[in-house]
């Protein structure tokens, strides 16, 4: 069922007439979304609805690969400092025509690059608009960059997507790569009929439950991190904080570190999406004395994905490990993630 059908059934269809640059009148269906779930849990939950999306275009430069998508404009949440008080809901405006989404990955390792900055410049004839896209998490797409955008009516658009160089540590086949940014260009055709045919499903029977909807089937890399059983090294344990999962391993004899690599792999529950833009630290105690007490570095590896880690002297049976979330993730959220990953108490592990 597409959104037009849903809205017709619900009887909340709103329209306005706009004069396009051609002088013709076009009809725009104003974007709306169902009311938010009452008493949302402080956890990942099923949103009120799920939307499909359309491919706008693809581009490549060097090892950079870009896929550009669009869907209906929708509400999302900005995370100024990662706390509930600093959270800001972005509502749908009458001028919004679509929600533009960009995914960037490495052509060699198929690793989605879940960090950095992305700017989009859209142009249509003499009209242009430039903005920074927000790094975002959504349940059906994982990590991407996006924003609601108003266009210059129907027609062909050129999209120049500027991707900044990465400022996180890269390892394995990503070492030495993506320090320099790139500009990738593609074109797409925008017409309201195509947008209105994008699938739209209300989830009245499940909304608000602790769970997550299935990701979309996409013919492109997704930003999943490995199962905890597939992480390298010896599993120290897995704890939860703010509804995020934190498996921890100790990796010996690897290129990650000189001694033992303490690897922490935060991920969303249910879908194993990496959680970027947070600050972690850890204290490892042995016989009551700290043998490590420092920050964990954000690192991107083609086999492990985005994780946080540090070199420690060793990890032995009887050690006590504390992992702290010093700064909750300041990644923007689609509905279903906005109440999670806010209050994130420290985690204790007994080795």
mmCIF file of C-alpha atoms in Angstrom:
data_model
loop_
_atom_site.group_PDB
_atom_site.id
_atom_site.type_symbol
_atom_site.label_atom_id
_atom_site.label_comp_id
_atom_site.label_asym_id
_atom_site.label_seq_id
_atom_site.Cartn_x
_atom_site.Cartn_y
_atom_site.Cartn_z
ATOM 1 C CA UNK A 1 0.000 0.000 0.000
ATOM 2 C CA UNK A 2 1.397 3.416 -0.833
ATOM 3 C CA UNK A 3 1.104 6.464 1.357
ATOM 4 C CA UNK A 4 -1.590 8.087 -0.781
ATOM 5 C CA UNK A 5 -3.849 5.089 -0.239
ATOM 6 C CA UNK A 6 -3.146 5.075 3.479
ATOM 7 C CA UNK A 7 -3.888 8.745 3.858
ATOM 8 C CA UNK A 8 -7.050 8.475 1.791
ATOM 9 C CA UNK A 9 -8.252 5.699 4.064
ATOM 10 C CA UNK A 10 -7.343 7.656 7.163
ATOM 11 C CA UNK A 11 -9.039 10.760 5.827
ATOM 12 C CA UNK A 12 -6.172 13.097 6.654
ATOM 13 C CA UNK A 13 -5.054 14.002 3.157
ATOM 14 C CA UNK A 14 -3.935 17.603 2.898
ATOM 15 C CA UNK A 15 -3.159 19.328 -0.378
ATOM 16 C CA UNK A 16 -1.941 22.690 -1.458
ATOM 17 C CA UNK A 17 -1.478 24.194 -4.867
ATOM 18 C CA UNK A 18 1.836 25.726 -5.800
ATOM 19 C CA UNK A 19 2.840 27.746 -8.812
ATOM 20 C CA UNK A 20 5.867 26.115 -10.403
ATOM 21 C CA UNK A 21 8.440 27.968 -12.451
ATOM 22 C CA UNK A 22 6.713 26.741 -15.603
ATOM 23 C CA UNK A 23 3.588 28.663 -14.649
ATOM 24 C CA UNK A 24 1.548 25.482 -14.311
ATOM 25 C CA UNK A 25 -0.106 24.499 -11.068
ATOM 26 C CA UNK A 26 1.000 21.303 -9.438
ATOM 27 C CA UNK A 27 -0.685 19.526 -6.572
ATOM 28 C CA UNK A 28 1.416 18.570 -3.593
ATOM 29 C CA UNK A 29 0.395 16.084 -0.979
ATOM 30 C CA UNK A 30 1.522 17.541 2.304
ATOM 31 C CA UNK A 31 3.585 15.135 4.305
ATOM 32 C CA UNK A 32 2.130 13.894 7.561
ATOM 33 C CA UNK A 33 2.983 11.091 9.927
ATOM 34 C CA UNK A 34 0.836 9.251 12.483
ATOM 35 C CA UNK A 35 0.960 10.537 16.078
ATOM 36 C CA UNK A 36 3.879 9.217 18.073
ATOM 37 C CA UNK A 37 3.353 6.234 20.308
ATOM 38 C CA UNK A 38 2.299 7.200 23.835
ATOM 39 C CA UNK A 39 4.619 6.089 26.635
ATOM 40 C CA UNK A 40 7.492 5.186 24.326
ATOM 41 C CA UNK A 41 9.980 2.900 26.082
ATOM 42 C CA UNK A 42 13.505 4.128 26.858
ATOM 43 C CA UNK A 43 14.676 1.557 24.349
ATOM 44 C CA UNK A 44 14.565 0.639 20.681
ATOM 45 C CA UNK A 45 10.942 0.158 19.665
ATOM 46 C CA UNK A 46 8.746 -0.522 16.644
ATOM 47 C CA UNK A 47 7.838 2.846 15.044
ATOM 48 C CA UNK A 48 4.353 3.867 13.964
ATOM 49 C CA UNK A 49 5.019 3.105 10.308
ATOM 50 C CA UNK A 50 7.650 2.154 7.795
ATOM 51 C CA UNK A 51 8.347 3.667 4.415
ATOM 52 C CA UNK A 52 9.992 2.436 1.261
ATOM 53 C CA UNK A 53 12.392 4.494 -0.774
ATOM 54 C CA UNK A 54 13.512 5.090 -4.335
ATOM 55 C CA UNK A 55 17.007 5.052 -5.746
ATOM 56 C CA UNK A 56 17.979 8.513 -6.970
ATOM 57 C CA UNK A 57 21.372 7.652 -8.395
ATOM 58 C CA UNK A 58 24.842 6.230 -7.844
ATOM 59 C CA UNK A 59 28.349 7.592 -8.318
ATOM 60 C CA UNK A 60 31.957 6.559 -7.782
ATOM 61 C CA UNK A 61 35.381 8.126 -7.394
ATOM 62 C CA UNK A 62 38.453 6.129 -6.500
ATOM 63 C CA UNK A 63 37.360 3.667 -3.815
ATOM 64 C CA UNK A 64 34.430 5.857 -2.796
ATOM 65 C CA UNK A 65 30.987 4.608 -3.765
ATOM 66 C CA UNK A 66 27.792 6.607 -3.263
ATOM 67 C CA UNK A 67 24.126 5.647 -3.406
ATOM 68 C CA UNK A 68 21.516 8.403 -3.189
ATOM 69 C CA UNK A 69 17.911 7.617 -2.179
ATOM 70 C CA UNK A 70 14.754 9.499 -1.366
ATOM 71 C CA UNK A 71 11.526 8.838 0.479
ATOM 72 C CA UNK A 72 8.712 10.836 2.028
ATOM 73 C CA UNK A 73 9.738 13.691 4.302
ATOM 74 C CA UNK A 74 9.568 12.413 7.852
ATOM 75 C CA UNK A 75 10.273 13.426 11.412
ATOM 76 C CA UNK A 76 13.604 12.653 12.976
ATOM 77 C CA UNK A 77 15.632 13.713 15.997
ATOM 78 C CA UNK A 78 18.898 15.640 16.234
ATOM 79 C CA UNK A 79 21.204 14.829 19.117
ATOM 80 C CA UNK A 80 23.066 18.004 20.038
ATOM 81 C CA UNK A 81 25.037 16.533 22.931
ATOM 82 C CA UNK A 82 23.650 13.030 23.031
ATOM 83 C CA UNK A 83 21.320 13.549 26.002
ATOM 84 C CA UNK A 84 17.531 13.682 26.189
ATOM 85 C CA UNK A 85 17.597 17.396 27.112
ATOM 86 C CA UNK A 86 19.698 18.176 24.040
ATOM 87 C CA UNK A 87 17.476 16.152 21.715
ATOM 88 C CA UNK A 88 15.545 18.161 19.105
ATOM 89 C CA UNK A 89 12.714 16.800 17.014
ATOM 90 C CA UNK A 90 12.700 17.866 13.376
ATOM 91 C CA UNK A 91 9.138 18.041 12.129
ATOM 92 C CA UNK A 92 7.884 17.882 8.565
ATOM 93 C CA UNK A 93 7.487 21.302 6.968
ATOM 94 C CA UNK A 94 5.103 22.217 4.166
ATOM 95 C CA UNK A 95 8.080 23.082 1.965
ATOM 96 C CA UNK A 96 9.642 19.636 2.345
ATOM 97 C CA UNK A 97 9.372 17.512 -0.794
ATOM 98 C CA UNK A 98 11.372 14.452 0.202
ATOM 99 C CA UNK A 99 13.803 12.919 2.644
ATOM 100 C CA UNK A 100 17.151 12.616 0.864
ATOM 101 C CA UNK A 101 19.520 9.850 2.001
ATOM 102 C CA UNK A 102 23.126 9.128 1.083
ATOM 103 C CA UNK A 103 25.120 5.984 1.807
ATOM 104 C CA UNK A 104 28.893 5.885 1.229
ATOM 105 C CA UNK A 105 31.075 2.778 1.179
ATOM 106 C CA UNK A 106 34.450 1.394 0.142
ATOM 107 C CA UNK A 107 34.390 -0.422 -3.196
ATOM 108 C CA UNK A 108 37.210 -2.805 -2.197
ATOM 109 C CA UNK A 109 36.014 -4.045 1.182
ATOM 110 C CA UNK A 110 32.302 -3.143 0.865
ATOM 111 C CA UNK A 111 32.591 -1.365 4.217
ATOM 112 C CA UNK A 112 30.013 1.354 4.825
ATOM 113 C CA UNK A 113 31.814 4.466 6.099
ATOM 114 C CA UNK A 114 29.742 5.301 9.207
ATOM 115 C CA UNK A 115 31.480 8.531 10.093
ATOM 116 C CA UNK A 116 32.643 11.813 8.595
ATOM 117 C CA UNK A 117 30.668 14.680 7.092
ATOM 118 C CA UNK A 118 28.598 14.826 3.926
ATOM 119 C CA UNK A 119 27.405 17.945 2.132
ATOM 120 C CA UNK A 120 24.818 17.892 -0.646
ATOM 121 C CA UNK A 121 24.482 20.528 -3.343
ATOM 122 C CA UNK A 122 21.347 20.123 -5.448
ATOM 123 C CA UNK A 123 20.741 22.161 -8.577
ATOM 124 C CA UNK A 124 17.984 22.502 -11.134
ATOM 125 C CA UNK A 125 18.578 25.176 -13.756
ATOM 126 C CA UNK A 126 19.297 28.443 -11.962
ATOM 127 C CA UNK A 127 18.082 27.039 -8.635
ATOM 128 C CA UNK A 128 20.426 25.422 -6.146
ATOM 129 C CA UNK A 129 20.516 24.461 -2.485
ATOM 130 C CA UNK A 130 23.432 23.309 -0.354
ATOM 131 C CA UNK A 131 23.341 21.754 3.078
ATOM 132 C CA UNK A 132 25.118 19.366 5.379
ATOM 133 C CA UNK A 133 23.348 16.033 5.718
ATOM 134 C CA UNK A 134 22.913 14.633 9.226
ATOM 135 C CA UNK A 135 24.548 11.341 10.168
ATOM 136 C CA UNK A 136 21.574 9.136 11.035
ATOM 137 C CA UNK A 137 20.404 5.759 12.242
ATOM 138 C CA UNK A 138 17.205 4.228 10.912
ATOM 139 C CA UNK A 139 15.834 0.765 11.496
ATOM 140 C CA UNK A 140 15.260 -0.088 7.856
ATOM 141 C CA UNK A 141 18.490 1.396 6.456
ATOM 142 C CA UNK A 142 21.033 1.489 9.289
ATOM 143 C CA UNK A 143 23.624 4.253 9.204
ATOM 144 C CA UNK A 144 23.302 6.882 6.485
ATOM 145 C CA UNK A 145 23.321 10.649 5.962
ATOM 146 C CA UNK A 146 20.028 12.452 5.375
ATOM 147 C CA UNK A 147 17.698 15.413 5.710
ATOM 148 C CA UNK A 148 14.261 16.651 4.617
ATOM 149 C CA UNK A 149 14.616 18.863 1.562
ATOM 150 C CA UNK A 150 12.417 21.165 -0.471
ATOM 151 C CA UNK A 151 13.053 21.209 -4.214
ATOM 152 C CA UNK A 152 12.302 23.506 -7.123
ATOM 153 C CA UNK A 153 9.367 21.527 -8.445
ATOM 154 C CA UNK A 154 9.416 18.525 -10.728
ATOM 155 C CA UNK A 155 12.342 17.987 -13.065
ATOM 156 C CA UNK A 156 15.901 16.732 -13.362
ATOM 157 C CA UNK A 157 18.322 17.561 -10.552
ATOM 158 C CA UNK A 158 22.077 17.346 -10.296
ATOM 159 C CA UNK A 159 23.372 16.227 -6.903
ATOM 160 C CA UNK A 160 26.985 16.946 -5.935
ATOM 161 C CA UNK A 161 27.783 15.062 -2.754
ATOM 162 C CA UNK A 162 30.936 16.185 -0.933
ATOM 163 C CA UNK A 163 32.278 13.500 1.419
ATOM 164 C CA UNK A 164 34.913 14.612 3.930
ATOM 165 C CA UNK A 165 37.972 12.540 4.780
ATOM 166 C CA UNK A 166 37.587 10.214 7.763
ATOM 167 C CA UNK A 167 39.079 11.265 11.101
ATOM 168 C CA UNK A 168 38.823 7.901 12.842
ATOM 169 C CA UNK A 169 41.599 5.303 12.922
ATOM 170 C CA UNK A 170 41.448 2.870 9.986
ATOM 171 C CA UNK A 171 42.936 -0.613 10.054
ATOM 172 C CA UNK A 172 43.378 -3.566 7.718
ATOM 173 C CA UNK A 173 42.593 -2.827 4.077
ATOM 174 C CA UNK A 174 41.226 0.565 5.154
ATOM 175 C CA UNK A 175 44.542 1.733 6.626
ATOM 176 C CA UNK A 176 45.816 4.800 4.808
ATOM 177 C CA UNK A 177 42.588 5.148 2.850
ATOM 178 C CA UNK A 178 39.847 7.783 2.952
ATOM 179 C CA UNK A 179 41.929 10.458 4.647
ATOM 180 C CA UNK A 180 41.058 12.701 1.702
ATOM 181 C CA UNK A 181 37.491 13.454 0.799
ATOM 182 C CA UNK A 182 35.779 13.287 -2.570
ATOM 183 C CA UNK A 183 32.946 14.889 -4.506
ATOM 184 C CA UNK A 184 30.601 12.471 -6.227
ATOM 185 C CA UNK A 185 27.993 13.617 -8.733
ATOM 186 C CA UNK A 186 24.799 11.996 -9.926
ATOM 187 C CA UNK A 187 21.482 13.094 -11.406
ATOM 188 C CA UNK A 188 17.919 12.191 -10.535
ATOM 189 C CA UNK A 189 14.428 12.939 -11.777
ATOM 190 C CA UNK A 190 11.916 14.205 -9.233
ATOM 191 C CA UNK A 191 8.186 13.918 -9.804
ATOM 192 C CA UNK A 192 5.470 13.799 -7.190
ATOM 193 C CA UNK A 193 3.694 10.766 -8.685
ATOM 194 C CA UNK A 194 6.804 8.635 -8.218
ATOM 195 C CA UNK A 195 7.163 9.781 -4.624
ATOM 196 C CA UNK A 196 3.519 9.027 -3.891
ATOM 197 C CA UNK A 197 3.955 5.457 -5.123
ATOM 198 C CA UNK A 198 6.633 4.689 -2.532
ATOM 199 C CA UNK A 199 5.379 2.025 -0.149
ATOM 200 C CA UNK A 200 4.017 3.143 3.215
ATOM 201 C CA UNK A 201 2.783 0.778 5.908
ATOM 202 C CA UNK A 202 1.294 1.656 9.273
ATOM 203 C CA UNK A 203 2.320 -0.669 12.095
ATOM 204 C CA UNK A 204 -0.632 -0.239 14.434
ATOM 205 C CA UNK A 205 -0.477 -3.815 15.717
ATOM 206 C CA UNK A 206 3.191 -3.634 16.760
ATOM 207 C CA UNK A 207 4.057 0.021 17.284
ATOM 208 C CA UNK A 208 5.699 0.802 20.611
ATOM 209 C CA UNK A 209 6.900 -2.761 21.251
ATOM 210 C CA UNK A 210 10.565 -3.281 22.115
ATOM 211 C CA UNK A 211 11.880 -4.578 18.802
ATOM 212 C CA UNK A 212 12.986 -3.258 15.420
ATOM 213 C CA UNK A 213 11.561 -3.627 11.932
ATOM 214 C CA UNK A 214 13.413 -5.634 9.338
ATOM 215 C CA UNK A 215 15.952 -3.745 7.241
ATOM 216 C CA UNK A 216 15.214 -3.143 3.593
ATOM 217 C CA UNK A 217 16.550 -5.492 1.005
ATOM 218 C CA UNK A 218 19.156 -3.376 -0.724
ATOM 219 C CA UNK A 219 21.544 -4.279 -3.509
ATOM 220 C CA UNK A 220 24.379 -2.463 -1.754
ATOM 221 C CA UNK A 221 26.447 -2.858 1.430
ATOM 222 C CA UNK A 222 24.701 -2.329 4.764
ATOM 223 C CA UNK A 223 26.298 -1.083 7.958
ATOM 224 C CA UNK A 224 26.006 -4.250 10.060
ATOM 225 C CA UNK A 225 28.755 -5.207 12.500
ATOM 226 C CA UNK A 226 29.639 -8.888 13.051
ATOM 227 C CA UNK A 227 27.854 -11.252 15.393
ATOM 228 C CA UNK A 228 29.685 -11.284 18.731
ATOM 229 C CA UNK A 229 30.731 -14.882 18.014
ATOM 230 C CA UNK A 230 32.469 -13.637 14.846
ATOM 231 C CA UNK A 231 34.489 -10.904 16.554
ATOM 232 C CA UNK A 232 38.224 -11.625 16.745
ATOM 233 C CA UNK A 233 39.806 -12.692 20.019
ATOM 234 C CA UNK A 234 38.465 -14.103 23.269
ATOM 235 C CA UNK A 235 35.023 -12.950 24.379
ATOM 236 C CA UNK A 236 35.295 -11.097 27.679
ATOM 237 C CA UNK A 237 31.540 -10.591 27.936
ATOM 238 C CA UNK A 238 28.576 -8.612 26.683
ATOM 239 C CA UNK A 239 26.655 -5.987 28.618
ATOM 240 C CA UNK A 240 23.919 -3.503 27.735
ATOM 241 C CA UNK A 241 23.736 0.232 28.381
ATOM 242 C CA UNK A 242 20.944 2.507 27.185
ATOM 243 C CA UNK A 243 19.595 -0.528 25.271
ATOM 244 C CA UNK A 244 22.778 -0.709 23.154
ATOM 245 C CA UNK A 245 24.741 -3.966 23.215
ATOM 246 C CA UNK A 246 28.442 -3.925 24.098
ATOM 247 C CA UNK A 247 30.313 -7.173 23.402
ATOM 248 C CA UNK A 248 33.967 -6.992 24.464
ATOM 249 C CA UNK A 249 36.842 -9.191 23.309
ATOM 250 C CA UNK A 250 40.573 -9.422 24.043
ATOM 251 C CA UNK A 251 42.582 -9.895 20.854
ATOM 252 C CA UNK A 252 46.112 -11.332 21.077
ATOM 253 C CA UNK A 253 48.791 -11.323 18.391
ATOM 254 C CA UNK A 254 47.057 -9.004 15.939
ATOM 255 C CA UNK A 255 47.924 -5.887 13.997
ATOM 256 C CA UNK A 256 45.420 -3.941 16.104
ATOM 257 C CA UNK A 257 47.824 -3.400 19.011
ATOM 258 C CA UNK A 258 51.330 -4.094 20.308
ATOM 259 C CA UNK A 259 50.168 -6.191 23.265
ATOM 260 C CA UNK A 260 46.513 -7.114 23.723
ATOM 261 C CA UNK A 261 43.758 -5.274 21.937
ATOM 262 C CA UNK A 262 40.730 -4.507 24.073
ATOM 263 C CA UNK A 263 37.917 -4.404 21.519
ATOM 264 C CA UNK A 264 34.482 -2.953 22.327
ATOM 265 C CA UNK A 265 31.832 -3.222 19.599
ATOM 266 C CA UNK A 266 28.705 -1.159 20.455
ATOM 267 C CA UNK A 267 25.712 -2.015 18.282
ATOM 268 C CA UNK A 268 21.984 -1.522 18.153
ATOM 269 C CA UNK A 269 19.908 -4.395 19.483
ATOM 270 C CA UNK A 270 18.089 -6.615 16.968
ATOM 271 C CA UNK A 271 19.861 -5.314 13.812
ATOM 272 C CA UNK A 272 23.558 -4.974 14.760
ATOM 273 C CA UNK A 273 24.048 -1.499 13.325
ATOM 274 C CA UNK A 274 27.237 0.247 14.526
ATOM 275 C CA UNK A 275 26.756 3.216 16.844
ATOM 276 C CA UNK A 276 29.120 6.040 15.861
ATOM 277 C CA UNK A 277 29.899 9.444 17.332
ATOM 278 C CA UNK A 278 30.245 8.411 20.966
ATOM 279 C CA UNK A 279 33.138 8.519 23.447
ATOM 280 C CA UNK A 280 34.161 5.470 25.476
ATOM 281 C CA UNK A 281 36.797 4.807 28.095
ATOM 282 C CA UNK A 282 37.730 1.773 30.153
ATOM 283 C CA UNK A 283 39.490 0.774 33.344
ATOM 284 C CA UNK A 284 41.054 -2.670 33.656
ATOM 285 C CA UNK A 285 41.953 -3.674 37.209
ATOM 286 C CA UNK A 286 44.098 -6.590 38.347
ATOM 287 C CA UNK A 287 44.362 -7.380 42.057
ATOM 288 C CA UNK A 288 42.729 -4.031 42.754
ATOM 289 C CA UNK A 289 45.266 -2.029 40.758
ATOM 290 C CA UNK A 290 44.534 -0.377 37.421
ATOM 291 C CA UNK A 291 46.666 -1.763 34.594
ATOM 292 C CA UNK A 292 44.785 0.363 32.047
ATOM 293 C CA UNK A 293 42.686 3.485 32.530
ATOM 294 C CA UNK A 294 42.173 5.544 29.402
ATOM 295 C CA UNK A 295 40.000 6.363 26.399
ATOM 296 C CA UNK A 296 39.081 3.831 23.718
ATOM 297 C CA UNK A 297 39.781 4.948 20.173
ATOM 298 C CA UNK A 298 37.099 4.860 17.496
ATOM 299 C CA UNK A 299 38.400 2.558 14.771
ATOM 300 C CA UNK A 300 37.058 1.371 11.430
ATOM 301 C CA UNK A 301 38.138 -2.070 10.239
ATOM 302 C CA UNK A 302 36.786 -3.959 7.199
ATOM 303 C CA UNK A 303 36.254 -7.166 9.198
ATOM 304 C CA UNK A 304 35.135 -5.734 12.542
ATOM 305 C CA UNK A 305 33.420 -2.567 11.352
ATOM 306 C CA UNK A 306 33.248 0.561 13.489
ATOM 307 C CA UNK A 307 34.356 -0.230 17.061
ATOM 308 C CA UNK A 308 36.323 1.249 19.965
ATOM 309 C CA UNK A 309 39.576 -0.169 21.263
ATOM 310 C CA UNK A 310 42.946 0.281 22.937
ATOM 311 C CA UNK A 311 46.218 -1.495 23.587
ATOM 312 C CA UNK A 312 46.319 -3.032 27.099
ATOM 313 C CA UNK A 313 49.118 -5.057 28.736
ATOM 314 C CA UNK A 314 46.965 -8.216 28.824
ATOM 315 C CA UNK A 315 43.533 -9.433 29.904
ATOM 316 C CA UNK A 316 43.642 -12.234 32.509
ATOM 317 C CA UNK A 317 41.168 -14.360 34.375
ATOM 318 C CA UNK A 318 40.158 -12.541 37.549
ATOM 319 C CA UNK A 319 40.520 -9.062 36.033
ATOM 320 C CA UNK A 320 37.726 -6.525 36.509
ATOM 321 C CA UNK A 321 36.838 -4.342 33.544
ATOM 322 C CA UNK A 322 34.721 -1.187 33.582
ATOM 323 C CA UNK A 323 33.561 0.374 30.301
ATOM 324 C CA UNK A 324 32.171 3.904 30.494
ATOM 325 C CA UNK A 325 30.138 5.875 27.943
ATOM 326 C CA UNK A 326 31.668 9.316 28.454
ATOM 327 C CA UNK A 327 29.581 10.880 25.667
ATOM 328 C CA UNK A 328 26.401 9.213 24.355
ATOM 329 C CA UNK A 329 26.167 8.957 20.563
ATOM 330 C CA UNK A 330 25.392 12.267 18.889
ATOM 331 C CA UNK A 331 24.088 10.538 15.787
ATOM 332 C CA UNK A 332 20.606 11.626 14.632
ATOM 333 C CA UNK A 333 17.773 9.133 14.930
ATOM 334 C CA UNK A 334 14.776 8.043 12.948
ATOM 335 C CA UNK A 335 11.623 7.051 14.828
ATOM 336 C CA UNK A 336 12.172 3.994 17.002
ATOM 337 C CA UNK A 337 15.727 4.940 18.001
ATOM 338 C CA UNK A 338 15.177 8.388 19.519
ATOM 339 C CA UNK A 339 14.444 7.152 23.061
ATOM 340 C CA UNK A 340 17.386 4.730 23.213
ATOM 341 C CA UNK A 341 21.117 5.308 23.754
ATOM 342 C CA UNK A 342 20.519 8.347 25.997
ATOM 343 C CA UNK A 343 21.095 7.345 29.612
ATOM 344 C CA UNK A 344 24.059 5.006 29.357
ATOM 345 C CA UNK A 345 25.446 3.858 32.722
ATOM 346 C CA UNK A 346 28.865 2.257 32.993
ATOM 347 C CA UNK A 347 29.250 -1.487 32.502
ATOM 348 C CA UNK A 348 31.149 -3.966 34.648
ATOM 349 C CA UNK A 349 32.778 -7.132 33.321
ATOM 350 C CA UNK A 350 34.378 -9.915 35.364
ATOM 351 C CA UNK A 351 36.953 -11.762 33.291
#
